[in-house]
XYZ file of C-alpha atoms in Angstrom:
242
model
C 31.678 10.863 -2.061
C 28.282 10.859 -4.661
C 30.646 8.815 -6.952
C 31.617 6.041 -4.251
C 28.043 5.686 -3.976
C 27.133 5.792 -7.561
C 29.765 2.687 -7.639
C 28.329 1.179 -4.863
C 24.947 1.333 -5.703
C 25.858 0.360 -9.518
C 27.301 -2.560 -8.189
C 24.313 -3.278 -5.588
C 21.602 -2.807 -8.790
C 24.164 -5.592 -11.004
C 24.172 -8.146 -8.135
C 20.306 -7.750 -7.027
C 19.346 -7.590 -10.701
C 21.159 -11.143 -11.476
C 19.659 -12.492 -7.929
C 16.118 -12.087 -9.649
C 16.968 -13.061 -12.865
C 18.483 -16.251 -11.351
C 14.875 -16.363 -8.829
C 10.759 -16.764 -10.042
C 8.808 -13.583 -9.057
C 5.960 -14.016 -6.697
C 3.312 -11.412 -6.514
C 2.293 -12.803 -2.773
C 3.434 -10.591 -0.123
C 4.477 -13.983 2.079
C 7.153 -14.102 -0.461
C 8.573 -10.629 0.428
C 12.010 -10.087 1.696
C 12.730 -7.212 3.544
C 15.468 -8.728 6.091
C 14.672 -9.658 9.336
C 14.027 -6.366 12.087
C 12.405 -6.669 15.896
C 11.517 -3.646 17.187
C 10.032 -4.037 20.696
C 7.006 -1.959 21.447
C 4.243 -2.013 23.818
C 1.794 -1.410 20.949
C -0.501 -4.259 20.894
C 0.883 -7.832 19.871
C -1.119 -8.072 16.898
C 0.678 -5.252 15.175
C 4.261 -6.588 15.603
C 4.833 -8.299 12.367
C 3.632 -5.198 10.322
C 5.513 -2.919 12.820
C 8.759 -4.272 12.406
C 8.414 -4.615 8.522
C 7.773 -1.220 8.451
C 11.103 -0.488 10.533
C 12.554 -2.668 7.954
C 10.911 -0.475 4.843
C 12.704 2.448 6.992
C 15.909 0.680 7.120
C 16.274 0.589 3.442
C 14.835 4.168 3.063
C 11.628 3.191 1.489
C 10.461 6.134 3.344
C 6.748 6.141 0.831
C 6.339 2.190 1.845
C 7.022 2.605 5.110
C 4.997 5.821 6.068
C 2.044 3.448 4.621
C 3.091 0.326 6.742
C 3.087 2.437 9.818
C -0.189 4.006 8.693
C -1.329 0.125 8.805
C -0.316 -0.343 12.224
C -2.185 2.824 13.011
C -5.230 1.232 11.261
C -4.899 -1.546 13.643
C -4.008 0.104 16.716
C -4.760 3.750 17.530
C -2.200 4.142 20.786
C 0.489 2.722 18.779
C 2.468 5.790 19.498
C 5.474 4.397 18.155
C 3.954 4.218 14.778
C 3.793 8.422 14.609
C 7.735 7.534 15.541
C 8.253 5.613 12.516
C 6.257 8.314 10.321
C 8.329 11.654 11.722
C 11.574 10.050 11.288
C 9.867 8.528 7.611
C 9.232 12.356 6.561
C 12.876 13.340 7.931
C 13.519 10.907 4.407
C 17.675 9.925 3.663
C 19.379 11.635 6.477
C 22.619 11.308 4.600
C 21.464 14.152 2.225
C 21.893 17.536 3.434
C 19.713 19.281 1.562
C 17.392 22.281 3.881
C 14.052 20.365 4.509
C 11.299 22.613 2.913
C 8.139 23.514 5.314
C 5.667 21.072 4.216
C 7.731 18.253 4.892
C 8.868 19.643 8.632
C 5.105 20.664 8.753
C 4.298 16.867 8.305
C 7.107 15.815 10.265
C 6.220 17.992 13.711
C 2.841 16.743 13.336
C 3.307 13.419 13.075
C 5.826 13.918 15.803
C 3.075 15.885 17.847
C 0.831 12.881 17.175
C 3.286 10.437 18.819
C 3.700 12.984 21.912
C 0.275 12.956 22.694
C -0.132 9.661 22.927
C 2.597 9.290 25.501
C 0.363 7.839 27.718
C 0.395 4.865 26.542
C 4.060 4.437 26.071
C 7.154 2.662 28.052
C 9.753 5.453 28.944
C 11.714 3.755 26.762
C 9.894 4.992 24.299
C 9.483 8.173 25.604
C 12.959 8.512 24.519
C 12.898 7.817 21.068
C 9.881 9.550 20.710
C 11.272 12.675 21.985
C 14.682 12.047 20.084
C 12.633 12.066 16.246
C 10.772 15.276 18.041
C 14.451 17.157 18.295
C 14.450 16.794 14.277
C 11.436 19.280 14.144
C 11.861 21.567 16.743
C 11.556 24.494 14.518
C 11.498 25.509 10.758
C 13.979 27.415 10.545
C 16.136 26.389 7.657
C 19.202 27.403 9.439
C 18.926 25.460 12.585
C 19.057 22.432 10.520
C 22.342 21.719 11.309
C 21.757 21.991 15.169
C 18.682 19.831 14.792
C 20.685 17.156 13.283
C 23.018 17.227 16.231
C 20.294 17.626 18.617
C 19.204 14.578 17.096
C 22.270 12.580 17.356
C 22.677 13.655 20.455
C 19.465 12.226 21.500
C 19.813 8.912 20.576
C 23.600 8.338 21.701
C 21.357 9.264 25.641
C 18.512 7.046 24.021
C 21.441 4.488 24.060
C 23.493 4.987 27.161
C 19.954 4.935 29.139
C 19.190 1.051 26.936
C 22.185 -0.446 26.416
C 20.130 -3.741 25.372
C 18.459 -1.861 22.802
C 20.643 -2.727 19.439
C 17.490 -0.941 17.084
C 18.959 2.312 19.403
C 22.237 1.326 18.444
C 21.479 1.064 14.743
C 19.521 4.549 14.740
C 22.056 6.476 16.708
C 25.263 5.282 14.203
C 23.377 6.263 11.302
C 22.739 10.245 13.350
C 26.717 10.274 13.749
C 27.462 9.548 10.374
C 24.924 12.010 9.036
C 25.964 14.603 11.663
C 29.707 14.174 10.888
C 31.663 17.415 10.226
C 32.298 16.609 6.307
C 35.539 18.888 7.312
C 36.913 15.589 9.308
C 39.627 13.653 7.120
C 39.770 11.298 10.276
C 36.782 10.271 9.854
C 36.230 10.348 13.591
C 32.080 9.533 13.578
C 32.270 7.373 10.743
C 34.647 5.233 12.146
C 32.813 4.964 15.460
C 29.568 4.341 13.974
C 31.083 1.739 11.610
C 32.667 -0.584 14.850
C 29.088 -0.272 16.442
C 27.608 -1.375 13.474
C 30.181 -3.984 12.182
C 29.671 -5.828 15.620
C 26.338 -6.156 15.432
C 26.294 -7.046 12.131
C 28.414 -10.272 13.173
C 25.388 -11.346 15.218
C 22.363 -9.982 13.135
C 23.946 -10.691 9.399
C 20.248 -10.696 7.709
C 19.606 -7.111 9.239
C 18.962 -4.587 6.733
C 19.725 -1.595 8.325
C 23.318 -2.821 9.509
C 24.264 -3.712 6.108
C 22.821 -0.313 4.518
C 24.330 2.125 7.373
C 27.704 0.102 6.652
C 27.459 1.315 3.096
C 26.699 4.924 4.515
C 28.807 4.736 6.815
C 32.009 4.087 4.766
C 30.887 6.280 2.160
C 34.086 8.459 1.388
C 37.057 6.740 -0.656
C 39.195 6.372 2.127
C 36.650 3.912 3.907
C 34.633 2.534 1.008
C 36.521 -1.037 0.600
C 35.339 -1.063 4.396
C 31.303 -1.354 2.476
C 32.371 -4.234 0.342
C 31.346 -7.269 2.224
C 28.130 -5.403 3.452
C 27.815 -4.465 -0.037
C 27.267 -7.604 -1.457
C 25.759 -9.336 1.502
C 22.356 -5.918 1.228
C 21.105 -7.692 -1.808
C 20.542 -10.751 -0.368
C 19.260 -9.679 2.781
C 16.427 -7.564 1.321
C 16.087 -8.317 -2.463
C 12.476 -6.965 -2.532
């Protein structure tokens, strides 16, 4: 898996370098290109663009930048519980990495999830389901329970998708949760193929979505499936060069 990921990452790096070398450099935020994401919330309308930008950064695993972006949303709307959701999920970092999360990371994630829960009066039932799901990742700090918490998060996201099938972001985040929860010993790659079917269907309709391209790459990051990621790998550099 690591070797496959390195090959794909190297190819993306070469492609992105080629694209940048042919384009003028712009420092203006107006020139930032992170792909197209829209995540409806009950937060103030004025923070919607900033929230969408924060989610786009999260989809590209730019965790430090996404946390700062969600903090910017909170500075403009202190009742935006979903910004705390975003901070909590960003604190988890790369869901593909199975390393045991250290206590200090779990404490920060738990604090963010708790902050989101405290603002639940300002949220919709759908948003409360999102917040309850991320809280599963931080249910306790016992290193031995991490696998169970990852599985619990995946199930919570599956329940969210079942309750709100029109929520495309829920389907996307559930797909990557499926891959993160996949059994490493399963050489049929059941979770990966299930996630890939969802992501590819959405990618056909949302070709500028950074999470769809990125997660397809991770979903097929095993030698037996890697060829399926080639289109997404090429497209991702065009979607989110920033």
